[in-house]
Each structure stands twice: as C-alpha cells, then as structure tokens.
C-alpha cells in the first residue's frame, strides 16, 4: 500500500481552485490511509526544485493538483523515475487529464480516484514527448497557435482566456503561411508552407482542442498535424471542427506519425503543454513508457 504521498499544488490554478482543491484531495488520500505532505513554490523554478527533492527523498507518489502547466512541471520531476504521478485536474485546460480519462471539474472525485488507484495498485506506463531536456504530455504547438500564445503572454489585459481570444483575432489579421522544414524520423527533409504544425503525444491542447485526434499515449508514436497554407476564411471555417477532431479530413491538413520529428522555421516559438520551450528548430521524440500514472 502506498503510504507517503506528496501533493504538488499550484495555489493559483483555475483562478484559485488549486488551493481549494488540495483540501478534498488530501482528505481522500488520508482517508485511504496515506500520509500526505504538500509542496509548492513562489516560482516555477522553486516549485520544481521542491518536487524533485520529494522524488529524490523517496515519496511513494507525486500528485499534481492544478492544470496542464503544473502537470508539465510535475513531469520534469517524475519522468524516467519509478515515482508514479497522480493528477487532480483543476486548471483551465486539463488536457493531459482529459487524455487519461480523469474526472474534470471535481477535485474530490479526482482525489478519491487517485486514492482508490493507489490502494489497488492501479499504475500504468504512458509515453511522453521530449524536446531537448523538456518532457511534455500533450501537444507541442508551433506556428499560428504558438504566435497566439506569444501575443497573449505579452498582453496585460484582459484576464484569463479572453486575453488569448483577443490575441487570436490580432494574429488572424497578420496571418500568413510559414516556410517549414520537417524531418520525420531519419527521412528526407520536407519543405512545406504551413499555417501551423502540431506534434501530439496526446490528442488535445487548449482545453479540448483535438488538434491531433488520433494521438495515443501508449503507441510509442507522435502524431504530426500539418495545417497547410490557408487564408483567414478557411482557418475560421476549420477552427470549430478542431474540438471534434474532424478537421483532419480537410484537404489543407495532413497527418503523419513518427517516433521523432525535427521542426525548423524562422521566428517561431515551440510551446508544449502550453509552456514555452524555445525557438525552432526543435527535435521532438516519443519516449515510450516514460512516466508511471496513477489512474483508472
């Protein structure tokens, strides 16, 4: 029976839901017989250092209470180790938890699920993407979507998701195809004009946008969705279909699968799990069974 659990908490996740969600999660774990301690930090760097210290000290599981950003930090602490990761999703996106089939918007239920899974020993291995020394669970974005992130991160008003909606409208006015050089595994370099290229370990990002709908966390492959050159009207028509994953049927879109992908394009930042990784070029690879997950 797992007994010493570390709750990794983002107090500001989901506009403060992170701090509130930690209480029912901790209660559920203690009711299952676990000893629980909580770690967080005043910055991402401090929080990650504390999570890594808990893993190094032998915690039986690290349980992330927050959104995709905090899960991204938690992955840096547990990937490649034997320490399992639990997730109590209380952010605004929660795409990694969505891919894992975890309950969303109900931290008490998620906490009970983690506690029950720990008691029953339900721990499974899932794949992660890796770019340089950074691990990610969902999708690496580059192109139009990453430029929306760039602009939204620079904006100070409005708050929340409305900021990124405005950023998207602003980027639409400047929309133009970008010249990419894409290499799948050890194949030939593909030179394409694309609106965006997304590399999915999991199927969705941005709170349920299924940009890589066929991506599977356990198949050892990355799904690469290439949205070709298109105008604003076409992009606006395609966009609603992304939530259903039916956009991949459009002639402007191609999907590839590979173990590794190299992306190169000028003046483009790569984002994964919603977090900036740095400018392209980036080489991404799928690492099978890179993390142990507590769950259904």
PDB file of C-alpha atoms in Angstrom, residues 4-264:
ATOM      1  CA  UNK A   4       3.682   8.608   1.791  1.00  0.00           C
ATOM      2  CA  UNK A   5       2.198  10.964  -0.802  1.00  0.00           C
ATOM      3  CA  UNK A   6       3.372  14.393  -1.906  1.00  0.00           C
ATOM      4  CA  UNK A   7       0.714  16.813  -3.100  1.00  0.00           C
ATOM      5  CA  UNK A   8       2.240  19.193  -5.642  1.00  0.00           C
ATOM      6  CA  UNK A   9      -0.001  22.248  -5.640  1.00  0.00           C
ATOM      7  CA  UNK A  10      -0.405  25.369  -7.731  1.00  0.00           C
ATOM      8  CA  UNK A  11      -2.396  27.669  -5.420  1.00  0.00           C
ATOM      9  CA  UNK A  12      -3.419  29.934  -8.332  1.00  0.00           C
ATOM     10  CA  UNK A  13      -4.562  27.230 -10.800  1.00  0.00           C
ATOM     11  CA  UNK A  14      -8.102  27.731 -12.097  1.00  0.00           C
ATOM     12  CA  UNK A  15      -8.331  31.196 -10.528  1.00  0.00           C
ATOM     13  CA  UNK A  16      -7.594  29.887  -7.049  1.00  0.00           C
ATOM     14  CA  UNK A  17      -9.200  26.454  -7.372  1.00  0.00           C
ATOM     15  CA  UNK A  18      -5.784  24.851  -6.900  1.00  0.00           C
ATOM     16  CA  UNK A  19      -5.561  25.815  -3.230  1.00  0.00           C
ATOM     17  CA  UNK A  20      -9.189  24.846  -2.554  1.00  0.00           C
ATOM     18  CA  UNK A  21      -8.877  21.557  -4.449  1.00  0.00           C
ATOM     19  CA  UNK A  22      -5.882  20.472  -2.400  1.00  0.00           C
ATOM     20  CA  UNK A  23      -8.084  20.095   0.699  1.00  0.00           C
ATOM     21  CA  UNK A  24     -10.534  17.426  -0.587  1.00  0.00           C
ATOM     22  CA  UNK A  25      -7.706  15.669  -2.412  1.00  0.00           C
ATOM     23  CA  UNK A  26      -5.670  15.469   0.787  1.00  0.00           C
ATOM     24  CA  UNK A  27      -8.724  14.314   2.749  1.00  0.00           C
ATOM     25  CA  UNK A  28      -9.417  11.499   0.275  1.00  0.00           C
ATOM     26  CA  UNK A  29      -5.802  10.331   0.424  1.00  0.00           C
ATOM     27  CA  UNK A  30      -5.692  10.421   4.217  1.00  0.00           C
ATOM     28  CA  UNK A  31      -8.978   8.517   4.392  1.00  0.00           C
ATOM     29  CA  UNK A  32      -7.294   5.809   2.305  1.00  0.00           C
ATOM     30  CA  UNK A  33      -4.510   5.539   4.880  1.00  0.00           C
ATOM     31  CA  UNK A  34      -1.906   7.741   3.213  1.00  0.00           C
ATOM     32  CA  UNK A  35       0.424  10.171   4.892  1.00  0.00           C
ATOM     33  CA  UNK A  36       0.233  13.435   2.923  1.00  0.00           C
ATOM     34  CA  UNK A  37       2.518  16.432   2.671  1.00  0.00           C
ATOM     35  CA  UNK A  38       2.159  19.434   0.383  1.00  0.00           C
ATOM     36  CA  UNK A  39       4.812  21.238  -1.653  1.00  0.00           C
ATOM     37  CA  UNK A  40       4.588  24.361  -3.789  1.00  0.00           C
ATOM     38  CA  UNK A  41       6.803  27.310  -4.565  1.00  0.00           C
ATOM     39  CA  UNK A  42       6.796  31.051  -5.105  1.00  0.00           C
ATOM     40  CA  UNK A  43       8.038  30.463  -8.653  1.00  0.00           C
ATOM     41  CA  UNK A  44       8.017  27.629 -11.161  1.00  0.00           C
ATOM     42  CA  UNK A  45      11.717  27.035 -10.530  1.00  0.00           C
ATOM     43  CA  UNK A  46      11.268  26.811  -6.772  1.00  0.00           C
ATOM     44  CA  UNK A  47       8.226  24.552  -7.106  1.00  0.00           C
ATOM     45  CA  UNK A  48      10.070  22.190  -9.455  1.00  0.00           C
ATOM     46  CA  UNK A  49      13.083  22.051  -7.155  1.00  0.00           C
ATOM     47  CA  UNK A  50      10.834  21.027  -4.263  1.00  0.00           C
ATOM     48  CA  UNK A  51       9.027  18.406  -6.343  1.00  0.00           C
ATOM     49  CA  UNK A  52      12.344  16.936  -7.467  1.00  0.00           C
ATOM     50  CA  UNK A  53      13.541  16.869  -3.863  1.00  0.00           C
ATOM     51  CA  UNK A  54      10.417  14.949  -2.826  1.00  0.00           C
ATOM     52  CA  UNK A  55      11.042  12.394  -5.583  1.00  0.00           C
ATOM     53  CA  UNK A  56      14.699  12.076  -4.623  1.00  0.00           C
ATOM     54  CA  UNK A  57      13.711  11.553  -0.976  1.00  0.00           C
ATOM     55  CA  UNK A  58      11.541   8.589  -1.972  1.00  0.00           C
ATOM     56  CA  UNK A  59       7.938   9.809  -1.927  1.00  0.00           C
ATOM     57  CA  UNK A  60       5.633   6.972  -2.975  1.00  0.00           C
ATOM     58  CA  UNK A  61       3.728   9.201  -5.414  1.00  0.00           C
ATOM     59  CA  UNK A  62       3.651  12.791  -6.573  1.00  0.00           C
ATOM     60  CA  UNK A  63       0.082  14.063  -7.033  1.00  0.00           C
ATOM     61  CA  UNK A  64      -0.239  17.258  -9.093  1.00  0.00           C
ATOM     62  CA  UNK A  65      -3.176  19.479  -8.095  1.00  0.00           C
ATOM     63  CA  UNK A  66      -3.519  22.063 -10.841  1.00  0.00           C
ATOM     64  CA  UNK A  67      -3.721  22.481 -14.588  1.00  0.00           C
ATOM     65  CA  UNK A  68      -1.552  21.473 -17.512  1.00  0.00           C
ATOM     66  CA  UNK A  69       1.151  23.952 -16.524  1.00  0.00           C
ATOM     67  CA  UNK A  70       1.636  22.322 -13.134  1.00  0.00           C
ATOM     68  CA  UNK A  71       1.419  18.832 -14.639  1.00  0.00           C
ATOM     69  CA  UNK A  72       4.161  19.917 -17.057  1.00  0.00           C
ATOM     70  CA  UNK A  73       6.350  20.837 -14.071  1.00  0.00           C
ATOM     71  CA  UNK A  74       5.498  17.568 -12.337  1.00  0.00           C
ATOM     72  CA  UNK A  75       6.539  15.609 -15.419  1.00  0.00           C
ATOM     73  CA  UNK A  76      10.002  17.178 -15.215  1.00  0.00           C
ATOM     74  CA  UNK A  77      10.293  15.747 -11.704  1.00  0.00           C
ATOM     75  CA  UNK A  78       8.992  12.200 -12.281  1.00  0.00           C
ATOM     76  CA  UNK A  79       9.728  11.319 -15.931  1.00  0.00           C
ATOM     77  CA  UNK A  80      12.244   8.498 -16.184  1.00  0.00           C
ATOM     78  CA  UNK A  81      11.892   7.602 -12.497  1.00  0.00           C
ATOM     79  CA  UNK A  82       9.875   4.904 -10.755  1.00  0.00           C
ATOM     80  CA  UNK A  83       7.826   7.507  -8.858  1.00  0.00           C
ATOM     81  CA  UNK A  84       4.217   7.463 -10.090  1.00  0.00           C
ATOM     82  CA  UNK A  85       2.263  10.615 -10.902  1.00  0.00           C
ATOM     83  CA  UNK A  86      -1.334  11.283  -9.918  1.00  0.00           C
ATOM     84  CA  UNK A  87      -3.337  14.200 -11.295  1.00  0.00           C
ATOM     85  CA  UNK A  88      -6.152  16.208  -9.712  1.00  0.00           C
ATOM     86  CA  UNK A  89      -7.118  18.493 -12.610  1.00  0.00           C
ATOM     87  CA  UNK A  90      -8.284  21.950 -11.561  1.00  0.00           C
ATOM     88  CA  UNK A  91      -6.811  24.212 -14.252  1.00  0.00           C
ATOM     89  CA  UNK A  92      -8.446  25.821 -17.273  1.00  0.00           C
ATOM     90  CA  UNK A  93      -7.143  23.344 -19.852  1.00  0.00           C
ATOM     91  CA  UNK A  94      -6.610  19.939 -18.194  1.00  0.00           C
ATOM     92  CA  UNK A  95      -5.766  18.245 -21.495  1.00  0.00           C
ATOM     93  CA  UNK A  96      -3.378  15.669 -20.046  1.00  0.00           C
ATOM     94  CA  UNK A  97      -6.018  14.631 -17.509  1.00  0.00           C
ATOM     95  CA  UNK A  98      -8.594  14.534 -20.302  1.00  0.00           C
ATOM     96  CA  UNK A  99      -6.386  12.156 -22.299  1.00  0.00           C
ATOM     97  CA  UNK A 100      -6.015   9.943 -19.221  1.00  0.00           C
ATOM     98  CA  UNK A 101      -9.787   9.755 -18.696  1.00  0.00           C
ATOM     99  CA  UNK A 102      -9.707  11.503 -15.309  1.00  0.00           C
ATOM    100  CA  UNK A 103     -12.720  13.380 -13.886  1.00  0.00           C
ATOM    101  CA  UNK A 104     -12.624  17.092 -14.698  1.00  0.00           C
ATOM    102  CA  UNK A 105     -14.053  19.865 -12.554  1.00  0.00           C
ATOM    103  CA  UNK A 106     -14.484  17.629  -9.500  1.00  0.00           C
ATOM    104  CA  UNK A 107     -11.344  17.636  -7.337  1.00  0.00           C
ATOM    105  CA  UNK A 108     -12.960  15.495  -4.651  1.00  0.00           C
ATOM    106  CA  UNK A 109     -13.795  12.772  -7.181  1.00  0.00           C
ATOM    107  CA  UNK A 110     -10.320  13.018  -8.711  1.00  0.00           C
ATOM    108  CA  UNK A 111      -8.757  12.770  -5.266  1.00  0.00           C
ATOM    109  CA  UNK A 112     -10.828   9.681  -4.434  1.00  0.00           C
ATOM    110  CA  UNK A 113      -9.873   8.109  -7.766  1.00  0.00           C
ATOM    111  CA  UNK A 114      -6.172   8.632  -7.031  1.00  0.00           C
ATOM    112  CA  UNK A 115      -6.594   7.249  -3.518  1.00  0.00           C
ATOM    113  CA  UNK A 116      -8.509   4.179  -4.750  1.00  0.00           C
ATOM    114  CA  UNK A 117      -5.977   3.570  -7.522  1.00  0.00           C
ATOM    115  CA  UNK A 118      -3.066   3.768  -5.094  1.00  0.00           C
ATOM    116  CA  UNK A 119      -4.793   1.346  -2.735  1.00  0.00           C
ATOM    117  CA  UNK A 120      -5.474  -1.074  -5.617  1.00  0.00           C
ATOM    118  CA  UNK A 121      -2.062  -0.619  -7.216  1.00  0.00           C
ATOM    119  CA  UNK A 122      -3.536   0.671 -10.493  1.00  0.00           C
ATOM    120  CA  UNK A 123      -0.464   2.243 -12.044  1.00  0.00           C
ATOM    121  CA  UNK A 124       0.183   2.264 -15.787  1.00  0.00           C
ATOM    122  CA  UNK A 125       3.006   3.420 -18.026  1.00  0.00           C
ATOM    123  CA  UNK A 126       2.351   6.107 -20.641  1.00  0.00           C
ATOM    124  CA  UNK A 127       4.503   7.787 -23.266  1.00  0.00           C
ATOM    125  CA  UNK A 128       5.856  11.317 -23.145  1.00  0.00           C
ATOM    126  CA  UNK A 129       7.238  13.665 -25.730  1.00  0.00           C
ATOM    127  CA  UNK A 130      10.720  15.040 -25.180  1.00  0.00           C
ATOM    128  CA  UNK A 131      12.288  18.129 -26.731  1.00  0.00           C
ATOM    129  CA  UNK A 132      15.841  18.631 -25.533  1.00  0.00           C
ATOM    130  CA  UNK A 133      15.674  18.138 -21.773  1.00  0.00           C
ATOM    131  CA  UNK A 134      11.977  19.046 -21.531  1.00  0.00           C
ATOM    132  CA  UNK A 135       9.213  16.478 -21.213  1.00  0.00           C
ATOM    133  CA  UNK A 136       5.612  17.047 -22.257  1.00  0.00           C
ATOM    134  CA  UNK A 137       2.393  15.089 -22.120  1.00  0.00           C
ATOM    135  CA  UNK A 138       0.024  16.700 -24.621  1.00  0.00           C
ATOM    136  CA  UNK A 139       0.850  18.698 -27.771  1.00  0.00           C
ATOM    137  CA  UNK A 140       3.778  20.767 -28.992  1.00  0.00           C
ATOM    138  CA  UNK A 141       2.408  23.772 -30.887  1.00  0.00           C
ATOM    139  CA  UNK A 142       4.241  25.836 -33.472  1.00  0.00           C
ATOM    140  CA  UNK A 143       3.107  28.471 -35.944  1.00  0.00           C
ATOM    141  CA  UNK A 144      -0.192  30.337 -35.753  1.00  0.00           C
ATOM    142  CA  UNK A 145      -1.183  28.807 -32.408  1.00  0.00           C
ATOM    143  CA  UNK A 146       2.189  29.464 -30.784  1.00  0.00           C
ATOM    144  CA  UNK A 147       2.136  33.052 -32.054  1.00  0.00           C
ATOM    145  CA  UNK A 148      -1.237  33.473 -30.373  1.00  0.00           C
ATOM    146  CA  UNK A 149       0.455  32.290 -27.173  1.00  0.00           C
ATOM    147  CA  UNK A 150       3.339  34.711 -27.723  1.00  0.00           C
ATOM    148  CA  UNK A 151       0.980  37.649 -28.153  1.00  0.00           C
ATOM    149  CA  UNK A 152      -1.312  36.601 -25.300  1.00  0.00           C
ATOM    150  CA  UNK A 153       1.638  36.288 -22.913  1.00  0.00           C
ATOM    151  CA  UNK A 154       2.673  39.844 -23.776  1.00  0.00           C
ATOM    152  CA  UNK A 155      -0.788  41.275 -23.101  1.00  0.00           C
ATOM    153  CA  UNK A 156      -1.744  42.586 -19.667  1.00  0.00           C
ATOM    154  CA  UNK A 157      -5.469  42.931 -20.378  1.00  0.00           C
ATOM    155  CA  UNK A 158      -7.966  41.296 -20.273  1.00  0.00           C
ATOM    156  CA  UNK A 159      -7.504  38.473 -17.779  1.00  0.00           C
ATOM    157  CA  UNK A 160      -7.987  34.763 -18.385  1.00  0.00           C
ATOM    158  CA  UNK A 161      -8.896  33.115 -21.664  1.00  0.00           C
ATOM    159  CA  UNK A 162     -10.348  36.333 -23.109  1.00  0.00           C
ATOM    160  CA  UNK A 163      -6.773  37.572 -23.487  1.00  0.00           C
ATOM    161  CA  UNK A 164      -5.969  34.705 -25.845  1.00  0.00           C
ATOM    162  CA  UNK A 165      -9.213  35.172 -27.767  1.00  0.00           C
ATOM    163  CA  UNK A 166      -8.166  38.747 -28.492  1.00  0.00           C
ATOM    164  CA  UNK A 167      -4.647  37.593 -29.311  1.00  0.00           C
ATOM    165  CA  UNK A 168      -6.069  35.127 -31.826  1.00  0.00           C
ATOM    166  CA  UNK A 169      -8.088  37.863 -33.543  1.00  0.00           C
ATOM    167  CA  UNK A 170      -4.975  40.034 -33.748  1.00  0.00           C
ATOM    168  CA  UNK A 171      -2.908  37.184 -35.209  1.00  0.00           C
ATOM    169  CA  UNK A 172      -5.616  36.468 -37.777  1.00  0.00           C
ATOM    170  CA  UNK A 173      -5.138  39.933 -39.226  1.00  0.00           C
ATOM    171  CA  UNK A 174      -1.433  39.142 -39.744  1.00  0.00           C
ATOM    172  CA  UNK A 175      -1.978  35.556 -40.905  1.00  0.00           C
ATOM    173  CA  UNK A 176       0.497  34.265 -43.456  1.00  0.00           C
ATOM    174  CA  UNK A 177       1.947  30.827 -44.213  1.00  0.00           C
ATOM    175  CA  UNK A 178       5.339  29.988 -42.786  1.00  0.00           C
ATOM    176  CA  UNK A 179       8.099  28.037 -44.557  1.00  0.00           C
ATOM    177  CA  UNK A 180       8.813  24.892 -42.525  1.00  0.00           C
ATOM    178  CA  UNK A 181      11.432  22.196 -42.848  1.00  0.00           C
ATOM    179  CA  UNK A 182      10.047  18.974 -41.337  1.00  0.00           C
ATOM    180  CA  UNK A 183      12.005  15.765 -40.861  1.00  0.00           C
ATOM    181  CA  UNK A 184      10.182  12.613 -39.763  1.00  0.00           C
ATOM    182  CA  UNK A 185      12.447  10.010 -38.166  1.00  0.00           C
ATOM    183  CA  UNK A 186      15.506   9.740 -40.434  1.00  0.00           C
ATOM    184  CA  UNK A 187      13.648  10.514 -43.647  1.00  0.00           C
ATOM    185  CA  UNK A 188      14.051  13.265 -46.179  1.00  0.00           C
ATOM    186  CA  UNK A 189      13.518  16.901 -45.247  1.00  0.00           C
ATOM    187  CA  UNK A 190      10.039  18.082 -46.253  1.00  0.00           C
ATOM    188  CA  UNK A 191       9.834  21.752 -47.168  1.00  0.00           C
ATOM    189  CA  UNK A 192       6.260  22.981 -46.784  1.00  0.00           C
ATOM    190  CA  UNK A 193       4.307  26.200 -46.430  1.00  0.00           C
ATOM    191  CA  UNK A 194       2.163  25.758 -43.331  1.00  0.00           C
ATOM    192  CA  UNK A 195      -0.098  27.768 -41.066  1.00  0.00           C
ATOM    193  CA  UNK A 196       0.892  25.624 -38.101  1.00  0.00           C
ATOM    194  CA  UNK A 197       2.470  22.294 -37.240  1.00  0.00           C
ATOM    195  CA  UNK A 198       1.402  20.465 -34.080  1.00  0.00           C
ATOM    196  CA  UNK A 199       3.182  17.429 -32.640  1.00  0.00           C
ATOM    197  CA  UNK A 200       0.947  15.363 -30.381  1.00  0.00           C
ATOM    198  CA  UNK A 201       1.843  12.844 -27.747  1.00  0.00           C
ATOM    199  CA  UNK A 202      -1.765  13.265 -26.628  1.00  0.00           C
ATOM    200  CA  UNK A 203      -4.729  14.386 -28.728  1.00  0.00           C
ATOM    201  CA  UNK A 204      -5.682  17.820 -27.396  1.00  0.00           C
ATOM    202  CA  UNK A 205      -4.492  21.171 -26.146  1.00  0.00           C
ATOM    203  CA  UNK A 206      -6.082  24.494 -25.244  1.00  0.00           C
ATOM    204  CA  UNK A 207      -8.897  22.940 -23.214  1.00  0.00           C
ATOM    205  CA  UNK A 208     -10.176  20.239 -25.549  1.00  0.00           C
ATOM    206  CA  UNK A 209      -8.968  21.309 -28.999  1.00  0.00           C
ATOM    207  CA  UNK A 210      -8.300  17.913 -30.595  1.00  0.00           C
ATOM    208  CA  UNK A 211      -5.557  19.076 -32.936  1.00  0.00           C
ATOM    209  CA  UNK A 212      -4.031  15.568 -33.040  1.00  0.00           C
ATOM    210  CA  UNK A 213      -7.183  13.462 -32.587  1.00  0.00           C
ATOM    211  CA  UNK A 214      -5.543  10.103 -33.318  1.00  0.00           C
ATOM    212  CA  UNK A 215      -2.689  10.535 -30.845  1.00  0.00           C
ATOM    213  CA  UNK A 216      -2.399   7.692 -28.333  1.00  0.00           C
ATOM    214  CA  UNK A 217      -0.465   7.939 -25.074  1.00  0.00           C
ATOM    215  CA  UNK A 218       0.655   4.322 -25.335  1.00  0.00           C
ATOM    216  CA  UNK A 219       1.542   3.694 -29.011  1.00  0.00           C
ATOM    217  CA  UNK A 220       5.172   4.885 -28.959  1.00  0.00           C
ATOM    218  CA  UNK A 221       4.486   7.417 -31.729  1.00  0.00           C
ATOM    219  CA  UNK A 222       3.948  11.127 -32.195  1.00  0.00           C
ATOM    220  CA  UNK A 223       1.105  12.422 -34.366  1.00  0.00           C
ATOM    221  CA  UNK A 224       2.132  15.368 -36.541  1.00  0.00           C
ATOM    222  CA  UNK A 225      -0.715  17.558 -37.800  1.00  0.00           C
ATOM    223  CA  UNK A 226       0.298  19.961 -40.579  1.00  0.00           C
ATOM    224  CA  UNK A 227      -2.197  22.703 -41.400  1.00  0.00           C
ATOM    225  CA  UNK A 228      -1.135  23.887 -44.833  1.00  0.00           C
ATOM    226  CA  UNK A 229      -1.205  27.398 -46.228  1.00  0.00           C
ATOM    227  CA  UNK A 230      -4.724  28.815 -45.929  1.00  0.00           C
ATOM    228  CA  UNK A 231      -6.468  32.143 -45.663  1.00  0.00           C
ATOM    229  CA  UNK A 232      -8.376  33.624 -42.744  1.00  0.00           C
ATOM    230  CA  UNK A 233     -11.737  32.467 -44.042  1.00  0.00           C
ATOM    231  CA  UNK A 234     -10.611  28.876 -44.394  1.00  0.00           C
ATOM    232  CA  UNK A 235      -8.974  28.869 -40.975  1.00  0.00           C
ATOM    233  CA  UNK A 236     -12.142  30.240 -39.359  1.00  0.00           C
ATOM    234  CA  UNK A 237     -14.223  27.541 -41.055  1.00  0.00           C
ATOM    235  CA  UNK A 238     -11.829  24.812 -39.964  1.00  0.00           C
ATOM    236  CA  UNK A 239     -11.403  26.018 -36.383  1.00  0.00           C
ATOM    237  CA  UNK A 240     -14.761  24.815 -34.933  1.00  0.00           C
ATOM    238  CA  UNK A 241     -14.058  21.316 -36.248  1.00  0.00           C
ATOM    239  CA  UNK A 242     -10.901  21.086 -34.131  1.00  0.00           C
ATOM    240  CA  UNK A 243     -12.972  20.431 -30.991  1.00  0.00           C
ATOM    241  CA  UNK A 244     -14.440  17.331 -32.643  1.00  0.00           C
ATOM    242  CA  UNK A 245     -11.204  16.282 -34.307  1.00  0.00           C
ATOM    243  CA  UNK A 246     -12.861  16.244 -37.733  1.00  0.00           C
ATOM    244  CA  UNK A 247     -10.617  18.967 -39.162  1.00  0.00           C
ATOM    245  CA  UNK A 248      -8.117  16.302 -40.252  1.00  0.00           C
ATOM    246  CA  UNK A 249     -10.496  15.374 -43.100  1.00  0.00           C
ATOM    247  CA  UNK A 250      -9.884  18.749 -44.738  1.00  0.00           C
ATOM    248  CA  UNK A 251      -7.641  18.819 -47.840  1.00  0.00           C
ATOM    249  CA  UNK A 252      -5.470  21.546 -46.286  1.00  0.00           C
ATOM    250  CA  UNK A 253      -4.436  19.209 -43.464  1.00  0.00           C
ATOM    251  CA  UNK A 254      -2.097  16.236 -43.448  1.00  0.00           C
ATOM    252  CA  UNK A 255      -1.267  13.911 -40.570  1.00  0.00           C
ATOM    253  CA  UNK A 256       1.933  11.914 -40.128  1.00  0.00           C
ATOM    254  CA  UNK A 257       3.160   9.536 -37.441  1.00  0.00           C
ATOM    255  CA  UNK A 258       6.764   9.184 -36.358  1.00  0.00           C
ATOM    256  CA  UNK A 259       8.977   8.390 -33.403  1.00  0.00           C
ATOM    257  CA  UNK A 260      10.948  11.604 -33.846  1.00  0.00           C
ATOM    258  CA  UNK A 261      10.257  14.900 -35.574  1.00  0.00           C
ATOM    259  CA  UNK A 262      12.510  17.847 -36.326  1.00  0.00           C
ATOM    260  CA  UNK A 263      10.804  21.188 -36.971  1.00  0.00           C
ATOM    261  CA  UNK A 264      12.576  24.236 -38.347  1.00  0.00           C
TER     262      UNK A 264
END
